[in-house]
CSV table of C-alpha atoms and ligand atoms in Angstrom, one decimal:
chain,number,residue,atom,x,y,z
A,470,MET,CA,139.2,118.3,110.9
A,471,LYS,CA,136.4,120.4,109.0
A,472,SER,CA,134.1,122.2,111.5
A,473,ILE,CA,130.6,122.1,111.6
A,474,GLU,CA,129.8,125.3,109.5
A,475,GLU,CA,132.7,123.9,106.9
A,476,LEU,CA,131.0,120.7,106.3
A,477,ILE,CA,127.6,122.9,105.9
A,478,GLU,CA,129.5,125.0,103.1
A,479,VAL,CA,130.9,121.7,101.2
A,480,LYS,CA,127.1,120.7,100.7
A,481,ARG,CA,125.7,124.5,100.0
A,482,ASP,CA,128.6,124.4,97.2
A,483,GLY,CA,127.5,121.2,95.7
A,484,GLY,CA,130.5,119.2,97.2
A,485,SER,CA,130.5,115.8,98.4
A,486,HIS,CA,130.9,114.3,102.0
A,487,SER,CA,132.9,111.4,102.8
A,488,ALA,CA,131.8,108.7,105.1
A,489,ASP,CA,133.3,110.2,108.3
A,490,GLU,CA,131.9,113.9,107.5
A,491,LEU,CA,128.4,112.4,107.6
A,492,ARG,CA,129.3,110.4,110.7
A,493,ARG,CA,130.2,113.8,112.5
A,494,LEU,CA,127.5,115.2,111.1
A,495,VAL,CA,124.9,112.7,112.5
A,496,ASP,CA,126.7,112.3,115.9
A,497,ALA,CA,127.0,116.0,116.5
A,498,PHE,CA,123.7,116.6,115.8
A,499,VAL,CA,122.2,113.9,117.9
A,500,SER,CA,124.5,114.8,120.7
A,501,GLY,CA,123.3,118.1,120.6
A,502,GLU,CA,126.9,119.7,119.9
A,503,MET,CA,125.4,120.8,116.4
A,504,PRO,CA,122.2,123.0,117.0
A,505,ASP,CA,119.1,122.7,115.0
A,506,TYR,CA,119.7,126.0,113.1
A,507,GLN,CA,122.8,124.2,111.7
A,508,MET,CA,121.3,121.1,110.8
A,509,ALA,CA,118.4,123.1,109.1
A,510,ALA,CA,120.8,125.0,106.9
A,511,TRP,CA,122.8,121.5,106.0
A,512,LEU,CA,119.3,119.8,105.4
A,513,MET,CA,118.4,122.5,102.8
A,514,ALA,CA,122.0,122.5,101.2
A,515,ALA,CA,121.4,118.4,101.0
A,516,PHE,CA,117.8,119.1,99.6
A,517,ILE,CA,119.1,121.6,97.0
A,518,ARG,CA,122.2,119.9,95.9
A,519,GLY,CA,121.4,116.1,96.5
A,520,MET,CA,123.6,113.2,97.3
A,521,SER,CA,125.3,110.6,95.6
A,522,SER,CA,123.9,106.9,96.2
A,523,ASP,CA,127.4,106.5,98.4
A,524,GLU,CA,126.6,109.6,100.3
A,525,THR,CA,123.3,108.5,101.1
A,526,ALA,CA,124.1,105.0,102.1
A,527,TRP,CA,126.9,106.5,104.4
A,528,LEU,CA,124.2,109.0,106.0
A,529,THR,CA,122.0,105.7,106.4
A,530,GLU,CA,124.7,104.0,108.3
A,531,ALA,CA,125.4,106.7,110.5
A,532,MET,CA,121.8,107.2,111.3
A,533,ALA,CA,121.2,103.5,111.7
A,534,HIS,CA,124.0,103.7,114.0
A,535,SER,CA,122.6,106.9,115.9
A,536,GLY,CA,121.2,104.6,118.7
A,537,ARG,CA,120.4,101.1,119.5
A,538,VAL,CA,120.7,98.4,116.6
A,539,ILE,CA,118.6,95.3,117.3
A,540,ASP,CA,120.3,92.2,116.9
A,541,LEU,CA,117.6,89.5,115.5
A,542,SER,CA,120.6,86.7,115.1
A,543,GLY,CA,118.6,84.8,117.6
A,544,VAL,CA,115.7,84.5,115.6
A,545,PRO,CA,116.1,81.8,112.8
A,546,GLY,CA,115.7,82.7,109.3
A,547,VAL,CA,116.0,85.6,106.7
A,548,LYS,CA,113.9,88.6,108.7
A,549,VAL,CA,112.3,90.5,106.0
A,550,ASP,CA,110.7,93.5,106.8
A,551,LYS,CA,108.0,95.6,104.8
A,552,HIS,CA,107.3,99.1,104.6
A,553,SER,CA,104.5,101.4,102.6
A,554,THR,CA,105.1,105.0,102.2
A,555,GLY,CA,101.9,106.4,103.8
A,556,GLY,CA,98.6,106.2,102.1
A,557,VAL,CA,94.9,106.1,102.9
A,558,GLY,CA,93.1,103.1,104.4
A,559,ASP,CA,96.2,101.0,103.9
A,560,THR,CA,95.4,97.6,105.8
A,561,THR,CA,98.2,95.5,104.4
A,562,THR,CA,100.5,95.3,107.6
A,563,LEU,CA,97.6,94.0,109.5
A,564,VAL,CA,97.3,91.2,106.9
A,565,LEU,CA,100.7,90.6,105.8
A,566,ALA,CA,102.1,90.0,109.3
A,567,PRO,CA,100.3,87.0,110.2
A,568,LEU,CA,99.9,85.8,106.6
A,569,VAL,CA,103.7,85.5,106.1
A,570,ALA,CA,104.6,84.7,109.3
A,571,SER,CA,102.0,81.6,109.1
A,572,CYS,CA,104.4,80.3,105.9
A,573,GLY,CA,107.5,80.4,108.1
A,574,VAL,CA,108.9,84.1,107.6
A,575,PRO,CA,109.6,85.7,110.8
A,576,VAL,CA,108.3,89.4,111.0
A,577,ALA,CA,109.8,91.7,113.5
A,578,LYS,CA,108.1,94.9,112.9
A,579,MET,CA,108.4,98.5,114.6
A,580,SER,CA,105.5,100.5,113.2
A,581,GLY,CA,104.4,104.5,113.7
A,582,ARG,CA,101.2,105.8,114.7
A,583,GLY,CA,98.9,107.8,112.1
A,584,LEU,CA,99.3,111.7,111.7
A,585,GLY,CA,97.2,113.7,109.6
A,586,PHE,CA,95.2,111.9,107.0
A,587,THR,CA,97.1,108.7,107.0
A,588,GLY,CA,96.5,106.2,109.5
A,589,GLY,CA,98.9,104.6,111.5
A,590,THR,CA,99.3,100.6,112.2
A,591,LEU,CA,99.7,100.9,115.9
A,592,ASP,CA,96.5,102.6,116.2
A,593,LYS,CA,94.5,100.0,114.3
A,594,LEU,CA,95.9,97.1,116.5
A,595,GLU,CA,95.4,99.2,119.9
A,596,SER,CA,91.7,99.1,118.7
A,597,ILE,CA,91.6,95.4,119.5
A,598,PRO,CA,90.8,94.9,123.0
A,599,GLY,CA,93.8,94.7,125.2
A,600,PHE,CA,96.3,94.6,122.7
A,601,ARG,CA,99.3,96.5,123.6
A,602,VAL,CA,102.2,98.0,121.4
A,603,GLU,CA,104.7,99.2,124.0
A,604,TRP,CA,107.1,96.4,124.6
A,605,ASP,CA,110.8,96.6,125.6
A,606,VAL,CA,113.4,94.9,123.0
A,607,ASP,CA,113.9,91.7,124.8
A,608,ALA,CA,110.2,91.0,125.0
A,609,PHE,CA,109.8,91.8,121.3
A,610,VAL,CA,112.8,89.4,120.2
A,611,LYS,CA,111.0,87.0,122.5
A,612,MET,CA,107.6,87.2,121.0
A,613,VAL,CA,109.2,86.9,117.4
A,614,GLN,CA,110.9,83.8,118.4
A,615,VAL,CA,107.9,82.1,120.1
A,616,THR,CA,105.1,83.2,117.9
A,617,GLY,CA,107.0,84.1,114.6
A,618,LEU,CA,105.9,87.8,114.6
A,619,ALA,CA,105.5,90.8,116.5
A,620,VAL,CA,104.5,94.4,115.8
A,621,ILE,CA,105.5,97.0,118.4
A,622,ALA,CA,105.8,100.8,118.8
A,623,GLN,CA,109.6,101.8,117.7
A,624,SER,CA,111.4,102.3,120.7
A,625,PRO,CA,113.0,106.0,121.4
A,626,ASP,CA,116.5,104.4,121.5
A,627,ILE,CA,116.4,103.3,118.0
A,628,ASP,CA,117.5,105.7,115.4
A,629,PRO,CA,117.3,108.8,117.2
A,630,ALA,CA,118.9,110.7,114.5
A,631,ASP,CA,115.8,110.1,112.3
A,632,LYS,CA,113.7,111.3,114.7
A,633,LYS,CA,115.4,114.6,115.4
A,634,MET,CA,115.9,115.0,111.6
A,635,TYR,CA,112.5,114.2,110.4
A,636,ALA,CA,111.0,116.6,113.0
A,637,LEU,CA,113.1,119.2,111.5
A,638,ARG,CA,112.5,118.4,107.9
A,639,ASP,CA,108.6,118.9,108.9
A,640,VAL,CA,109.2,122.4,109.5
A,641,THR,CA,112.1,123.4,107.1
A,642,ALA,CA,110.1,122.1,103.8
A,643,THR,CA,112.9,119.5,103.5
A,644,VAL,CA,110.9,116.3,103.5
A,645,PRO,CA,110.6,115.6,99.5
A,646,SER,CA,114.1,114.8,98.9
A,647,VAL,CA,114.9,111.4,97.4
A,648,PRO,CA,118.3,111.2,99.4
A,649,LEU,CA,117.0,112.4,102.9
A,650,ILE,CA,113.7,110.2,102.4
A,651,VAL,CA,115.9,107.0,101.5
A,652,GLY,CA,118.1,107.7,104.8
A,653,SER,CA,115.3,108.1,106.9
A,654,ILE,CA,113.4,104.7,105.8
A,655,ILE,CA,116.2,102.4,105.4
A,656,SER,CA,118.2,103.8,108.4
A,657,LYS,CA,114.8,102.5,110.6
A,658,LYS,CA,115.1,99.1,108.9
A,659,VAL,CA,118.6,98.5,109.6
A,660,ALA,CA,118.4,99.6,113.0
A,661,GLY,CA,115.4,97.3,113.5
A,662,GLY,CA,117.8,94.2,112.3
A,663,ALA,CA,116.0,93.6,108.7
A,664,ASP,CA,118.1,91.3,106.5
A,665,ALA,CA,116.0,92.2,103.7
A,666,ILE,CA,113.2,95.0,102.8
A,667,VAL,CA,109.8,95.0,100.6
A,668,LEU,CA,109.0,98.7,100.0
A,669,ASP,CA,105.5,99.5,98.6
A,670,VAL,CA,105.9,103.0,97.0
A,671,LYS,CA,102.8,104.5,96.7
A,672,VAL,CA,101.9,107.1,94.1
A,673,GLY,CA,99.1,109.8,93.4
A,674,SER,CA,96.7,112.0,95.7
A,675,GLY,CA,96.8,109.9,98.6
A,676,ALA,CA,100.7,109.5,98.7
A,677,PHE,CA,103.7,111.4,99.2
A,678,MET,CA,105.0,111.1,95.7
A,679,LYS,CA,102.4,112.5,93.9
A,680,THR,CA,103.7,111.7,90.0
A,681,GLU,CA,104.9,108.4,88.7
A,682,ALA,CA,108.2,109.7,87.9
A,683,ASP,CA,109.2,110.8,91.7
A,684,ALA,CA,107.9,107.6,92.8
A,685,ARG,CA,110.2,105.6,90.3
A,686,ALA,CA,112.9,107.8,91.2
A,687,LEU,CA,112.7,107.1,94.9
A,688,ALA,CA,112.2,103.4,94.4
A,689,ALA,CA,115.2,103.1,92.3
A,690,GLU,CA,117.5,104.7,94.8
A,691,LEU,CA,116.0,103.0,97.6
A,692,ALA,CA,117.2,99.8,96.0
A,693,ARG,CA,120.5,101.0,95.4
A,694,VAL,CA,121.3,102.1,98.8
A,695,GLY,CA,119.7,99.1,100.3
A,696,GLN,CA,122.2,97.0,98.0
A,697,LEU,CA,125.2,99.1,99.2
A,698,LEU,CA,124.4,98.7,102.8
A,699,GLY,CA,124.0,94.8,102.0
A,700,ARG,CA,120.3,94.6,102.1
A,701,ARG,CA,118.3,93.1,99.7
A,702,VAL,CA,115.7,95.9,98.8
A,703,VAL,CA,112.7,95.1,96.5
A,704,CYS,CA,110.3,97.8,95.7
A,705,ILE,CA,106.7,97.9,94.1
A,706,LEU,CA,104.9,100.8,93.0
A,707,THR,CA,101.1,100.9,93.7
A,708,ASP,CA,98.3,103.2,93.0
A,709,MET,CA,97.1,105.7,95.9
A,710,ASP,CA,94.6,107.7,93.7
A,711,GLN,CA,91.7,105.6,95.5
A,712,PRO,CA,91.9,104.5,99.2
A,713,LEU,CA,92.9,100.5,99.3
A,714,GLY,CA,90.3,98.2,100.2
A,715,ARG,CA,86.9,99.8,101.6
A,716,ALA,CA,87.6,100.4,105.1
A,717,VAL,CA,89.4,103.8,106.4
A,718,GLY,CA,89.5,103.9,110.3
A,719,ASN,CA,91.0,101.8,113.0
A,720,ALA,CA,88.8,98.9,114.0
A,721,LEU,CA,87.1,99.1,110.6
A,722,GLU,CA,90.7,98.2,109.0
A,723,VAL,CA,91.2,95.6,111.5
A,724,ARG,CA,87.6,93.9,110.7
A,725,GLU,CA,88.5,94.6,107.0
A,726,ALA,CA,92.1,92.7,107.6
A,727,ILE,CA,90.2,89.7,109.4
A,728,ALA,CA,88.1,89.3,106.4
A,729,THR,CA,91.0,89.3,103.9
A,730,LEU,CA,92.8,86.6,106.3
A,731,LYS,CA,89.6,84.3,105.7
A,732,GLY,CA,89.6,85.0,102.0
A,733,GLU,CA,86.8,87.4,102.0
A,734,GLY,CA,88.3,90.5,101.7
A,735,PRO,CA,88.5,93.4,99.1
A,736,ALA,CA,89.8,92.1,95.7
A,737,ASP,CA,92.5,95.2,95.5
A,738,LEU,CA,93.8,94.6,99.5
A,739,THR,CA,94.0,90.6,98.8
A,740,GLU,CA,96.0,91.3,95.7
A,741,LEU,CA,98.5,93.7,96.8
A,742,CYS,CA,98.8,91.2,100.0
A,743,LEU,CA,99.7,88.5,97.7
A,744,VAL,CA,102.0,90.4,95.7
A,745,LEU,CA,104.0,91.9,98.9
A,746,GLY,CA,103.9,88.5,100.3
A,747,ALA,CA,105.1,86.6,97.7
A,748,LYS,CA,108.2,89.1,97.6
A,749,MET,CA,108.5,88.3,101.3
A,750,LEU,CA,108.6,84.7,101.2
A,751,VAL,CA,111.2,84.5,98.1
A,752,LEU,CA,113.4,87.1,99.9
A,753,GLY,CA,112.7,84.9,103.3
A,754,ARG,CA,113.5,81.8,101.0
A,755,VAL,CA,110.5,79.7,102.0
A,756,ALA,CA,109.9,79.6,98.1
A,757,GLY,CA,111.6,79.5,95.2
A,758,ASP,CA,109.9,82.2,93.1
A,759,GLU,CA,106.8,84.3,93.3
A,760,ARG,CA,104.2,81.8,91.6
A,761,GLU,CA,105.6,79.0,94.4
A,762,ALA,CA,105.1,81.7,97.1
A,763,ARG,CA,101.9,82.9,96.0
A,764,ASP,CA,100.3,79.2,96.4
A,765,LEU,CA,101.7,79.1,99.7
A,766,LEU,CA,100.1,82.2,100.6
A,767,MET,CA,96.6,81.4,99.2
A,768,SER,CA,96.8,77.8,100.9
A,769,ALA,CA,97.5,79.5,104.3
A,770,ILE,CA,94.3,81.5,104.0
A,771,ALA,CA,92.3,78.8,102.5
A,772,SER,CA,93.3,76.4,105.1
A,773,GLY,CA,92.7,78.9,108.1
A,774,ARG,CA,96.4,78.9,109.0
A,775,ALA,CA,96.8,82.4,108.2
A,776,LEU,CA,93.9,83.5,110.8
A,777,ASP,CA,95.3,80.9,113.4
A,778,THR,CA,98.4,83.0,113.2
A,779,PHE,CA,96.6,86.1,113.7
A,780,ARG,CA,95.1,84.6,116.9
A,781,ALA,CA,97.9,83.5,118.3
A,782,TRP,CA,100.0,87.0,117.7
A,783,VAL,CA,96.8,88.9,119.1
A,784,ALA,CA,97.2,86.9,122.1
A,785,SER,CA,100.7,87.3,122.7
A,786,GLN,CA,100.3,90.8,122.7
A,787,GLY,CA,97.8,90.9,125.0
A,788,GLY,CA,94.7,91.2,122.9
A,789,ASP,CA,91.4,89.4,122.6
A,790,PRO,CA,91.9,86.5,120.1
A,791,ALA,CA,88.3,86.1,119.9
A,792,VAL,CA,88.0,89.2,117.9
A,793,ALA,CA,89.0,86.6,114.9
A,794,ASP,CA,85.6,84.9,115.2
A,795,ASP,CA,83.4,87.8,116.6
A,796,VAL,CA,84.2,91.2,115.0
A,797,SER,CA,81.5,92.6,117.1
A,798,LEU,CA,84.1,92.4,120.2
A,799,LEU,CA,86.0,95.3,118.3
A,800,PRO,CA,84.9,99.0,119.1
A,801,ALA,CA,82.1,100.2,117.2
A,802,ALA,CA,80.3,103.6,116.5
A,803,ALA,CA,77.1,104.8,118.1
A,804,HIS,CA,76.1,107.1,114.8
A,805,THR,CA,76.5,106.2,111.1
A,806,ARG,CA,75.3,107.7,108.0
A,807,VAL,CA,75.0,106.9,104.3
A,808,VAL,CA,76.4,109.2,102.0
A,809,ARG,CA,74.4,108.9,98.9
A,810,ALA,CA,75.7,110.1,95.1
A,811,PRO,CA,74.4,113.5,94.2
A,812,ARG,CA,74.0,112.6,90.6
A,813,THR,CA,74.1,109.6,88.1
A,814,GLY,CA,77.3,108.7,86.4
A,815,TRP,CA,80.6,107.0,86.9
A,816,VAL,CA,83.2,107.2,89.8
A,817,SER,CA,85.8,109.0,87.9
A,818,GLY,CA,88.6,109.1,90.7
A,819,PHE,CA,89.1,109.9,94.3
A,820,ASP,CA,90.9,112.6,96.2
A,821,ALA,CA,92.4,110.0,98.8
A,822,GLU,CA,93.8,112.5,100.6
A,823,GLY,CA,90.2,114.2,101.0
A,824,VAL,CA,89.1,110.8,102.3
A,825,GLY,CA,91.5,110.6,105.0
A,826,ARG,CA,90.7,113.8,106.0
A,827,ALA,CA,86.8,112.9,106.2
A,828,ALA,CA,87.8,109.9,108.3
A,829,MET,CA,90.0,112.2,110.4
A,830,GLU,CA,87.1,114.6,110.7
A,831,LEU,CA,84.9,111.4,112.2
A,832,GLY,CA,87.6,111.0,114.8
A,833,ALA,CA,89.5,108.3,113.0
A,834,GLY,CA,92.7,110.2,112.9
A,835,ARG,CA,94.8,112.9,115.0
A,836,ALA,CA,95.7,116.5,113.8
A,837,ARG,CA,98.1,116.8,116.5
A,838,LYS,CA,100.3,113.9,118.0
A,839,GLU,CA,98.7,114.2,121.5
A,840,ASP,CA,95.3,114.1,120.0
A,841,PRO,CA,93.0,111.2,121.0
A,842,ILE,CA,91.2,108.8,118.5
A,843,ASP,CA,88.1,107.3,118.4
A,844,PRO,CA,88.8,103.4,117.5
A,845,GLY,CA,85.5,103.0,115.9
A,846,ALA,CA,85.1,106.0,113.9
A,847,GLY,CA,85.8,106.0,109.9
A,848,LEU,CA,84.0,105.1,107.0
A,849,GLU,CA,83.5,102.4,104.7
A,850,LEU,CA,83.2,103.0,100.8
A,851,GLY,CA,80.6,101.4,98.8
A,852,VAL,CA,82.5,102.1,95.6
A,853,LYS,CA,85.6,102.2,93.4
A,854,THR,CA,87.0,104.1,90.7
A,855,GLY,CA,85.1,103.0,87.5
A,856,ASP,CA,81.7,102.1,89.6
A,857,ARG,CA,78.5,103.1,87.8
A,858,VAL,CA,76.3,105.1,90.3
A,859,ASP,CA,72.5,106.4,90.3
A,860,GLU,CA,71.6,109.6,91.8
A,861,GLY,CA,70.7,108.5,95.5
A,862,SER,CA,72.7,105.4,95.8
A,863,PRO,CA,74.9,104.8,98.3
A,864,LEU,CA,78.7,105.9,98.0
A,865,ALA,CA,79.6,105.2,101.6
A,866,THR,CA,78.8,104.6,105.2
A,867,LEU,CA,80.2,107.3,107.8
A,868,PHE,CA,80.9,105.9,111.5
A,869,THR,CA,81.4,108.2,114.7
A,870,ASN,CA,80.6,108.7,118.3
A,871,ASP,CA,80.5,112.3,117.7
A,872,PRO,CA,77.1,113.0,115.3
A,873,SER,CA,78.1,116.6,115.4
A,874,ARG,CA,81.0,115.9,112.7
A,875,LEU,CA,78.7,113.9,110.5
A,876,ASP,CA,78.0,116.9,108.5
A,877,GLU,CA,81.1,118.2,107.8
A,878,ALA,CA,82.9,114.6,107.0
A,879,GLU,CA,79.8,114.1,104.5
A,880,ARG,CA,80.7,117.5,102.7
A,881,ARG,CA,84.5,116.6,102.5
A,882,LEU,CA,83.6,113.0,101.3
A,883,LEU,CA,81.6,114.3,98.8
A,884,ASP,CA,84.1,116.3,97.4
A,885,ALA,CA,86.7,113.6,97.5
A,886,ILE,CA,84.6,111.1,95.4
A,887,HIS,CA,84.5,112.4,91.9
A,888,VAL,CA,81.4,111.5,89.7
A,889,GLY,CA,81.5,112.1,85.8
A,890,ASP,CA,79.7,111.3,82.9
A,891,GLU,CA,82.0,109.2,81.1
A,892,GLU,CA,82.3,105.5,81.4
A,893,ILE,CA,85.9,104.7,82.8
A,894,GLU,CA,88.0,101.5,83.1
A,895,PRO,CA,89.0,101.0,86.7
A,896,PRO,CA,92.7,102.2,87.0
A,897,PRO,CA,95.4,99.3,87.6
A,898,LEU,CA,96.6,99.0,90.8
A,899,PHE,CA,100.2,98.3,90.3
A,900,LEU,CA,102.5,100.5,88.1
A,901,GLU,CA,105.1,98.2,88.8
A,902,ALA,CA,105.1,94.8,90.6
B,700,URA,N1,109.1,108.1,105.5
B,700,URA,C1,109.8,107.9,106.4
B,700,URA,O1,110.0,107.3,107.2
B,700,URA,N2,110.5,109.1,106.2
B,700,URA,C2,110.7,109.9,105.2
B,700,URA,O2,111.6,110.8,105.0
B,700,URA,C3,109.4,109.8,104.4
B,700,URA,C4,108.7,108.7,104.7
B,701,CA,CA1,91.6,99.9,103.9
């Protein structure tokens, strides 16, 4: 049997690992037998040399089984999970979970908190008064059985290998590796009990994959490795050169989600939810094709069934369901400021990361894991790429409880909204759907 050092040599020299070797690496690392410096060396070797789809699938399997694997077999139906690779102001889970569940596909989702300029679904949900995201696995499964959906914080015994590996990747410049990203994403979904997965791979300035070619390569490998593991994985590619919808911030995005569930949401967010939701309904076998699925989703919105499911969901996780009918029950910000266009022209594009950073400055995000967030803080964009603006016309509204942050947030936001002289077409949201 090879030593850990010999396993590192294999990858350093461009060789391939067996399933057994990858299982040993993961197990040794999680148990503490393999120290961080050895895993750091192996991660860099894997980053530089790459891995075949088979190796990636074996790594993924080993990671998924490094902790508890949730058994959702007691929940009838195909369990379809959805994941998006980061982004700014991405409100989709808040809309999709109740929308898809209202059409009969069970949603059992574990989610994360926001860090840096991207927001986290859990922080958004916790802005609903009373809403709890910390539940044990038994309570989680029960909520899915009763209400048809639950979204909770990933418990520490799920995929501990990913937690430990990601923390090392983050500080060793080994995050943007296709096999390591695929292993990280799919292993969490497999451990969470998903039968099928819909992935929204974001491309652009606000995303993790900055170019379309990189995003396509990632999407193809996600699908291939999912298939090797017996999970159906469907990917779409969407533009993240501008934030999704108009709201960026926790309670602001809950408001936006409620509006979208009533059929009154921003066009881009609504369309993305219909496209992702249709794929989930087809994978979940409640619709024969995406056209039929889309009709089901639209009738769930029009009839109020999607909003009813939202209310039931919020109540089951301890939140106040009355927010669905009275958004003034959500936390608000004491201070607002309208940001105005410095010149006349057309909005030529956004630095989505910069928009996220402006929202963070206002208190909507955290720089470090332990930082508190201000649930009422954030911003609402009044413009999209391609819109005409006049000097002094409103571009956005800032919301915060700390007025000392308004100047810096305004400066960041103005840097992140580009206004040019040329009239331009709004860019397509979907690169591949
Ligand atoms: N998202 C993840 O969960 N893991 C990665 O490695 C990258 C994005
Ligand atoms: Ca949004």
